[in-house]
mmCIF file of N, CA, C and O in Angstrom:
data_model
loop_
_atom_site.group_PDB
_atom_site.id
_atom_site.type_symbol
_atom_site.label_atom_id
_atom_site.label_comp_id
_atom_site.label_asym_id
_atom_site.label_seq_id
_atom_site.Cartn_x
_atom_site.Cartn_y
_atom_site.Cartn_z
ATOM 1 N N VAL A 1 6.914 14.763 -2.332
ATOM 2 C CA VAL A 1 7.293 13.404 -1.916
ATOM 3 C C VAL A 1 7.985 13.428 -0.599
ATOM 4 O O VAL A 1 7.740 12.611 0.194
ATOM 5 N N ILE A 2 8.948 14.267 -0.392
ATOM 6 C CA ILE A 2 9.760 14.365 0.809
ATOM 7 C C ILE A 2 8.681 14.642 1.986
ATOM 8 O O ILE A 2 8.895 13.937 2.995
ATOM 9 N N GLU A 3 7.829 15.505 1.791
ATOM 10 C CA GLU A 3 6.947 15.843 2.908
ATOM 11 C C GLU A 3 6.003 14.606 3.184
ATOM 12 O O GLU A 3 5.808 14.331 4.452
ATOM 13 N N GLY A 4 5.610 13.859 2.216
ATOM 14 C CA GLY A 4 4.815 12.672 2.565
ATOM 15 C C GLY A 4 5.676 11.587 3.346
ATOM 16 O O GLY A 4 5.181 10.972 4.209
ATOM 17 N N GLN A 5 6.920 11.468 2.847
ATOM 18 C CA GLN A 5 7.837 10.426 3.573
ATOM 19 C C GLN A 5 8.066 11.010 5.109
ATOM 20 O O GLN A 5 8.082 10.146 5.907
ATOM 21 N N ALA A 6 8.305 12.229 5.233
ATOM 22 C CA ALA A 6 8.529 12.697 6.486
ATOM 23 C C ALA A 6 7.285 12.641 7.385
ATOM 24 O O ALA A 6 7.312 12.177 8.575
ATOM 25 N N GLY A 7 6.130 12.751 6.874
ATOM 26 C CA GLY A 7 4.842 12.588 7.461
ATOM 27 C C GLY A 7 4.648 11.178 7.936
ATOM 28 O O GLY A 7 4.156 10.834 9.124
ATOM 29 N N ALA A 8 4.990 10.241 7.052
ATOM 30 C CA ALA A 8 4.836 8.849 7.341
ATOM 31 C C ALA A 8 5.791 8.477 8.441
ATOM 32 O O ALA A 8 5.579 7.751 9.440
ATOM 33 N N MET A 9 7.063 8.978 8.337
ATOM 34 C CA MET A 9 8.069 8.633 9.465
ATOM 35 C C MET A 9 7.562 9.174 10.800
ATOM 36 O O MET A 9 7.666 8.556 11.876
ATOM 37 N N ARG A 10 6.937 10.489 10.833
ATOM 38 C CA ARG A 10 6.562 10.999 12.063
ATOM 39 C C ARG A 10 5.381 10.101 12.713
ATOM 40 O O ARG A 10 5.436 9.885 13.854
ATOM 41 N N LEU A 11 4.410 9.840 11.729
ATOM 42 C CA LEU A 11 3.315 9.010 12.231
ATOM 43 C C LEU A 11 3.716 7.587 12.759
ATOM 44 O O LEU A 11 3.221 7.102 13.717
ATOM 45 N N ASP A 12 4.732 6.997 11.939
ATOM 46 C CA ASP A 12 5.133 5.627 12.256
ATOM 47 C C ASP A 12 5.941 5.566 13.476
ATOM 48 O O ASP A 12 6.165 4.599 14.248
ATOM 49 N N ALA A 13 6.523 6.762 14.091
ATOM 50 C CA ALA A 13 7.179 6.750 15.295
ATOM 51 C C ALA A 13 6.214 7.031 16.491
ATOM 52 O O ALA A 13 6.785 6.708 17.572
ATOM 53 N N MET A 14 4.932 7.196 16.202
ATOM 54 C CA MET A 14 4.049 7.219 17.462
ATOM 55 C C MET A 14 3.687 5.969 17.961
ATOM 56 O O MET A 14 3.824 4.881 17.307
ATOM 57 N N LEU A 15 3.330 5.932 19.260
ATOM 58 C CA LEU A 15 2.914 4.678 19.859
ATOM 59 C C LEU A 15 1.699 4.008 19.232
ATOM 60 O O LEU A 15 1.674 2.811 19.423
ATOM 61 N N SER A 16 0.977 4.820 18.668
ATOM 62 C CA SER A 16 -0.253 4.276 18.008
ATOM 63 C C SER A 16 -0.027 3.775 16.642
ATOM 64 O O SER A 16 -1.012 3.334 15.940
ATOM 65 N N SER A 17 1.232 3.695 16.163
ATOM 66 C CA SER A 17 1.502 3.307 14.920
ATOM 67 C C SER A 17 1.219 1.720 14.782
ATOM 68 O O SER A 17 1.026 0.899 15.802
ATOM 69 N N HIS A 18 1.022 1.352 13.556
ATOM 70 C CA HIS A 18 0.735 -0.038 13.294
ATOM 71 C C HIS A 18 1.160 -0.513 11.953
ATOM 72 O O HIS A 18 1.578 0.278 11.055
ATOM 73 N N PRO A 19 1.385 -1.804 11.709
ATOM 74 C CA PRO A 19 1.871 -2.206 10.258
ATOM 75 C C PRO A 19 0.963 -1.827 9.081
ATOM 76 O O PRO A 19 -0.326 -1.506 9.480
ATOM 77 N N ILE A 20 1.351 -1.843 7.924
ATOM 78 C CA ILE A 20 0.510 -1.458 6.885
ATOM 79 C C ILE A 20 -0.546 -2.614 6.753
ATOM 80 O O ILE A 20 -1.663 -2.353 6.381
ATOM 81 N N GLN A 21 -0.117 -3.941 6.916
ATOM 82 C CA GLN A 21 -1.022 -4.986 6.640
ATOM 83 C C GLN A 21 -1.459 -5.427 8.079
ATOM 84 O O GLN A 21 -0.693 -5.746 8.869
ATOM 85 N N VAL A 22 -2.802 -5.349 8.360
ATOM 86 C CA VAL A 22 -3.410 -5.918 9.511
ATOM 87 C C VAL A 22 -4.617 -6.830 9.166
ATOM 88 O O VAL A 22 -5.316 -6.529 8.294
ATOM 89 N N PRO A 23 -4.841 -7.814 9.991
ATOM 90 C CA PRO A 23 -6.008 -8.663 9.773
ATOM 91 C C PRO A 23 -7.258 -7.892 9.896
ATOM 92 O O PRO A 23 -7.507 -7.062 10.839
ATOM 93 N N ILE A 24 -8.228 -8.105 8.977
ATOM 94 C CA ILE A 24 -9.512 -7.511 8.974
ATOM 95 C C ILE A 24 -10.641 -8.693 9.033
ATOM 96 O O ILE A 24 -10.581 -9.510 8.230
ATOM 97 N N ARG A 25 -11.196 -8.708 10.183
ATOM 98 C CA ARG A 25 -12.175 -9.887 10.327
ATOM 99 C C ARG A 25 -13.700 -9.377 9.964
ATOM 100 O O ARG A 25 -14.490 -10.274 9.613
ATOM 101 N N HIS A 26 -13.886 -8.060 10.117
ATOM 102 C CA HIS A 26 -15.207 -7.619 9.714
ATOM 103 C C HIS A 26 -15.102 -6.379 8.905
ATOM 104 O O HIS A 26 -14.191 -5.600 9.008
ATOM 105 N N ALA A 27 -16.058 -6.156 7.963
ATOM 106 C CA ALA A 27 -15.875 -5.044 6.920
ATOM 107 C C ALA A 27 -15.872 -3.716 7.766
ATOM 108 O O ALA A 27 -15.155 -2.733 7.241
ATOM 109 N N GLU A 28 -16.444 -3.560 8.772
ATOM 110 C CA GLU A 28 -16.459 -2.356 9.625
ATOM 111 C C GLU A 28 -15.189 -1.961 10.069
ATOM 112 O O GLU A 28 -14.755 -0.820 10.398
ATOM 113 N N GLU A 29 -14.205 -2.967 10.147
ATOM 114 C CA GLU A 29 -12.821 -2.737 10.637
ATOM 115 C C GLU A 29 -12.056 -1.914 9.674
ATOM 116 O O GLU A 29 -11.014 -1.282 10.084
ATOM 117 N N VAL A 30 -12.318 -1.969 8.465
ATOM 118 C CA VAL A 30 -11.499 -1.273 7.321
ATOM 119 C C VAL A 30 -11.348 0.174 7.744
ATOM 120 O O VAL A 30 -10.325 0.808 7.633
ATOM 121 N N GLU A 31 -12.469 0.802 8.059
ATOM 122 C CA GLU A 31 -12.362 2.263 8.372
ATOM 123 C C GLU A 31 -11.383 2.604 9.561
ATOM 124 O O GLU A 31 -10.731 3.667 9.709
ATOM 125 N N GLU A 32 -11.480 1.603 10.433
ATOM 126 C CA GLU A 32 -10.537 1.867 11.744
ATOM 127 C C GLU A 32 -9.122 1.628 11.438
ATOM 128 O O GLU A 32 -8.282 2.339 11.975
ATOM 129 N N VAL A 33 -8.855 0.832 10.428
ATOM 130 C CA VAL A 33 -7.442 0.456 10.068
ATOM 131 C C VAL A 33 -6.790 1.473 9.011
ATOM 132 O O VAL A 33 -5.628 1.721 9.018
ATOM 133 N N PHE A 34 -7.607 1.664 8.081
ATOM 134 C CA PHE A 34 -7.151 2.540 6.968
ATOM 135 C C PHE A 34 -7.281 4.021 7.425
ATOM 136 O O PHE A 34 -8.077 4.686 7.347
ATOM 137 N N ASP A 35 -5.973 4.572 7.851
ATOM 138 C CA ASP A 35 -5.813 5.758 8.312
ATOM 139 C C ASP A 35 -4.536 6.404 7.808
ATOM 140 O O ASP A 35 -4.081 5.953 6.755
ATOM 141 N N ALA A 36 -4.240 7.687 8.260
ATOM 142 C CA ALA A 36 -3.087 8.348 7.723
ATOM 143 C C ALA A 36 -1.895 7.524 7.700
ATOM 144 O O ALA A 36 -1.025 7.549 6.773
ATOM 145 N N ILE A 37 -1.570 6.718 8.798
ATOM 146 C CA ILE A 37 -0.420 5.893 8.902
ATOM 147 C C ILE A 37 -0.408 4.864 7.823
ATOM 148 O O ILE A 37 0.624 4.804 7.056
ATOM 149 N N SER A 38 -1.489 4.269 7.532
ATOM 150 C CA SER A 38 -1.547 3.272 6.434
ATOM 151 C C SER A 38 -1.290 3.918 5.085
ATOM 152 O O SER A 38 -0.661 3.491 4.289
ATOM 153 N N TYR A 39 -1.944 5.177 4.841
ATOM 154 C CA TYR A 39 -1.858 5.875 3.677
ATOM 155 C C TYR A 39 -0.536 6.169 3.255
ATOM 156 O O TYR A 39 0.054 6.017 2.269
ATOM 157 N N TYR A 40 0.136 6.932 4.350
ATOM 158 C CA TYR A 40 1.569 7.443 4.035
ATOM 159 C C TYR A 40 2.580 6.251 4.046
ATOM 160 O O TYR A 40 3.469 6.481 3.166
ATOM 161 N N LYS A 41 2.352 5.324 4.860
ATOM 162 C CA LYS A 41 3.408 4.177 4.841
ATOM 163 C C LYS A 41 3.215 3.460 3.503
ATOM 164 O O LYS A 41 4.272 3.150 2.810
ATOM 165 N N GLY A 42 2.055 3.128 3.090
ATOM 166 C CA GLY A 42 1.727 2.529 1.833
ATOM 167 C C GLY A 42 2.384 3.228 0.675
ATOM 168 O O GLY A 42 2.945 2.778 -0.214
ATOM 169 N N ALA A 43 2.238 4.581 0.665
ATOM 170 C CA ALA A 43 2.657 5.477 -0.468
ATOM 171 C C ALA A 43 4.203 5.228 -0.431
ATOM 172 O O ALA A 43 4.807 5.293 -1.493
ATOM 173 N N CYS A 44 4.860 5.347 0.673
ATOM 174 C CA CYS A 44 6.260 5.235 0.686
ATOM 175 C C CYS A 44 6.808 3.968 0.119
ATOM 176 O O CYS A 44 7.821 3.873 -0.592
ATOM 177 N N VAL A 45 6.041 2.798 0.437
ATOM 178 C CA VAL A 45 6.409 1.515 -0.116
ATOM 179 C C VAL A 45 6.207 1.547 -1.634
ATOM 180 O O VAL A 45 7.248 1.044 -2.295
ATOM 181 N N VAL A 46 5.224 2.094 -2.063
ATOM 182 C CA VAL A 46 4.950 2.105 -3.509
ATOM 183 C C VAL A 46 6.013 2.973 -4.252
ATOM 184 O O VAL A 46 6.520 2.535 -5.235
ATOM 185 N N ARG A 47 6.430 4.134 -3.630
ATOM 186 C CA ARG A 47 7.532 4.805 -4.130
ATOM 187 C C ARG A 47 8.834 4.136 -4.181
ATOM 188 O O ARG A 47 9.572 4.186 -5.167
ATOM 189 N N LEU A 48 9.209 3.467 -3.175
ATOM 190 C CA LEU A 48 10.377 2.597 -3.031
ATOM 191 C C LEU A 48 10.401 1.503 -4.075
ATOM 192 O O LEU A 48 11.431 1.399 -4.700
ATOM 193 N N ILE A 49 9.327 0.919 -4.284
ATOM 194 C CA ILE A 49 9.272 -0.293 -5.318
ATOM 195 C C ILE A 49 9.472 0.465 -6.648
ATOM 196 O O ILE A 49 10.182 -0.091 -7.549
ATOM 197 N N HIS A 50 8.800 1.580 -7.052
ATOM 198 C CA HIS A 50 8.870 2.325 -8.184
ATOM 199 C C HIS A 50 10.313 2.655 -8.427
ATOM 200 O O HIS A 50 10.965 2.409 -9.473
ATOM 201 N N SER A 51 11.043 3.078 -7.440
ATOM 202 C CA SER A 51 12.432 3.512 -7.456
ATOM 203 C C SER A 51 13.464 2.380 -7.802
ATOM 204 O O SER A 51 14.248 2.437 -8.567
ATOM 205 N N PHE A 52 13.091 1.270 -7.091
ATOM 206 C CA PHE A 52 13.862 0.036 -7.312
ATOM 207 C C PHE A 52 13.716 -0.513 -8.617
ATOM 208 O O PHE A 52 14.695 -0.939 -9.363
ATOM 209 N N LEU A 53 12.570 -0.647 -9.152
ATOM 210 C CA LEU A 53 12.342 -1.322 -10.433
ATOM 211 C C LEU A 53 12.573 -0.454 -11.565
ATOM 212 O O LEU A 53 12.842 -0.920 -12.802
ATOM 213 N N GLY A 54 12.251 0.818 -11.421
ATOM 214 C CA GLY A 54 12.260 1.761 -12.602
ATOM 215 C C GLY A 54 10.836 1.931 -13.216
ATOM 216 O O GLY A 54 10.067 1.135 -12.929
ATOM 217 N N HIS A 55 10.693 3.056 -13.815
ATOM 218 C CA HIS A 55 9.437 3.349 -14.316
ATOM 219 C C HIS A 55 8.742 2.251 -15.236
ATOM 220 O O HIS A 55 7.606 1.822 -15.104
ATOM 221 N N LYS A 56 9.704 1.832 -16.256
ATOM 222 C CA LYS A 56 9.095 0.870 -17.187
ATOM 223 C C LYS A 56 8.562 -0.439 -16.532
ATOM 224 O O LYS A 56 7.563 -0.912 -16.811
ATOM 225 N N PHE A 57 9.509 -1.165 -15.651
ATOM 226 C CA PHE A 57 9.090 -2.319 -15.007
ATOM 227 C C PHE A 57 8.005 -2.251 -14.053
ATOM 228 O O PHE A 57 7.204 -3.078 -13.849
ATOM 229 N N PHE A 58 7.990 -1.087 -13.310
ATOM 230 C CA PHE A 58 6.848 -0.759 -12.436
ATOM 231 C C PHE A 58 5.523 -0.744 -13.133
ATOM 232 O O PHE A 58 4.572 -1.280 -12.682
ATOM 233 N N GLU A 59 5.632 0.017 -14.323
ATOM 234 C CA GLU A 59 4.263 0.252 -14.926
ATOM 235 C C GLU A 59 3.750 -1.146 -15.561
ATOM 236 O O GLU A 59 2.739 -1.524 -15.473
ATOM 237 N N GLU A 60 4.819 -1.822 -16.112
ATOM 238 C CA GLU A 60 4.446 -3.234 -16.626
ATOM 239 C C GLU A 60 3.921 -4.101 -15.627
ATOM 240 O O GLU A 60 2.923 -4.870 -15.749
ATOM 241 N N GLY A 61 4.292 -4.056 -14.445
ATOM 242 C CA GLY A 61 3.977 -4.873 -13.196
ATOM 243 C C GLY A 61 2.549 -4.443 -12.825
ATOM 244 O O GLY A 61 1.708 -5.327 -12.689
ATOM 245 N N LEU A 62 2.313 -3.193 -12.804
ATOM 246 C CA LEU A 62 1.111 -2.692 -12.483
ATOM 247 C C LEU A 62 -0.191 -3.051 -13.500
ATOM 248 O O LEU A 62 -1.123 -3.628 -13.203
ATOM 249 N N GLN A 63 0.308 -3.004 -14.675
ATOM 250 C CA GLN A 63 -0.508 -3.474 -15.831
ATOM 251 C C GLN A 63 -0.844 -4.997 -15.748
ATOM 252 O O GLN A 63 -2.123 -5.413 -15.921
ATOM 253 N N THR A 64 0.165 -5.662 -15.542
ATOM 254 C CA THR A 64 -0.017 -7.217 -15.238
ATOM 255 C C THR A 64 -0.900 -7.642 -14.107
ATOM 256 O O THR A 64 -1.834 -8.406 -14.273
ATOM 257 N N TYR A 65 -0.684 -6.821 -13.009
ATOM 258 C CA TYR A 65 -1.425 -7.128 -11.822
ATOM 259 C C TYR A 65 -2.985 -6.799 -12.081
ATOM 260 O O TYR A 65 -3.840 -7.470 -11.632
ATOM 261 N N MET A 66 -3.215 -5.576 -12.743
ATOM 262 C CA MET A 66 -4.482 -5.105 -12.978
ATOM 263 C C MET A 66 -5.189 -6.119 -13.858
ATOM 264 O O MET A 66 -6.356 -6.433 -13.643
ATOM 265 N N ALA A 67 -4.521 -6.580 -14.977
ATOM 266 C CA ALA A 67 -5.115 -7.494 -15.913
ATOM 267 C C ALA A 67 -5.474 -8.829 -15.206
ATOM 268 O O ALA A 67 -6.550 -9.348 -15.483
ATOM 269 N N ARG A 68 -4.500 -9.327 -14.334
ATOM 270 C CA ARG A 68 -4.725 -10.642 -13.786
ATOM 271 C C ARG A 68 -5.830 -10.668 -12.792
ATOM 272 O O ARG A 68 -6.602 -11.614 -12.631
ATOM 273 N N HIS A 69 -6.162 -9.495 -12.189
ATOM 274 C CA HIS A 69 -7.175 -9.418 -11.007
ATOM 275 C C HIS A 69 -8.351 -8.607 -11.376
ATOM 276 O O HIS A 69 -9.101 -8.322 -10.421
ATOM 277 N N LYS A 70 -8.488 -8.119 -12.630
ATOM 278 C CA LYS A 70 -9.737 -7.378 -12.962
ATOM 279 C C LYS A 70 -10.962 -8.171 -12.589
ATOM 280 O O LYS A 70 -10.981 -9.393 -12.793
ATOM 281 N N TYR A 71 -11.941 -7.354 -12.241
ATOM 282 C CA TYR A 71 -13.270 -8.027 -11.758
ATOM 283 C C TYR A 71 -13.236 -9.049 -10.651
ATOM 284 O O TYR A 71 -14.086 -9.879 -10.568
ATOM 285 N N SER A 72 -12.172 -8.925 -9.890
ATOM 286 C CA SER A 72 -12.044 -9.814 -8.761
ATOM 287 C C SER A 72 -11.396 -9.252 -7.469
ATOM 288 O O SER A 72 -10.939 -8.011 -7.663
ATOM 289 N N ASN A 73 -11.409 -9.836 -6.363
ATOM 290 C CA ASN A 73 -10.735 -9.196 -5.171
ATOM 291 C C ASN A 73 -9.546 -9.802 -5.180
ATOM 292 O O ASN A 73 -9.137 -11.000 -5.693
ATOM 293 N N THR A 74 -8.538 -9.289 -4.302
ATOM 294 C CA THR A 74 -7.131 -9.652 -4.158
ATOM 295 C C THR A 74 -6.864 -9.887 -2.619
ATOM 296 O O THR A 74 -7.623 -9.329 -1.817
ATOM 297 N N GLU A 75 -5.793 -10.637 -2.389
ATOM 298 C CA GLU A 75 -5.305 -10.594 -0.953
ATOM 299 C C GLU A 75 -3.791 -10.212 -1.091
ATOM 300 O O GLU A 75 -3.201 -10.088 -2.072
ATOM 301 N N THR A 76 -3.240 -9.961 0.068
ATOM 302 C CA THR A 76 -1.833 -9.539 0.157
ATOM 303 C C THR A 76 -0.902 -10.455 -0.637
ATOM 304 O O THR A 76 0.047 -9.934 -1.312
ATOM 305 N N VAL A 77 -1.088 -11.777 -0.527
ATOM 306 C CA VAL A 77 -0.246 -12.659 -1.241
ATOM 307 C C VAL A 77 -0.258 -12.404 -2.787
ATOM 308 O O VAL A 77 0.760 -12.880 -3.441
ATOM 309 N N ASP A 78 -1.197 -11.683 -3.300
ATOM 310 C CA ASP A 78 -1.364 -11.539 -4.742
ATOM 311 C C ASP A 78 -0.374 -10.406 -5.164
ATOM 312 O O ASP A 78 -0.109 -10.328 -6.370
ATOM 313 N N LEU A 79 0.134 -9.608 -4.136
ATOM 314 C CA LEU A 79 0.997 -8.670 -4.560
ATOM 315 C C LEU A 79 2.425 -9.309 -4.941
ATOM 316 O O LEU A 79 3.123 -8.718 -5.653
#
């Protein structure tokens, strides 16, 4: 966990860093945007939320989210 956070911080300090959420206009852009920076920063945010809410509420929230959006697409506002 610590190694992943340190990796995220190192990558985020680079000039090439970018926000986790970026607009995607064409499907081809997904591979350009989803890189190590997005992966590690996203993982840090998920761990932070888990730590804040606690395991029970985090798990319940995930189950609710998955049930609410099964068989459909989501957008950032759905989080």
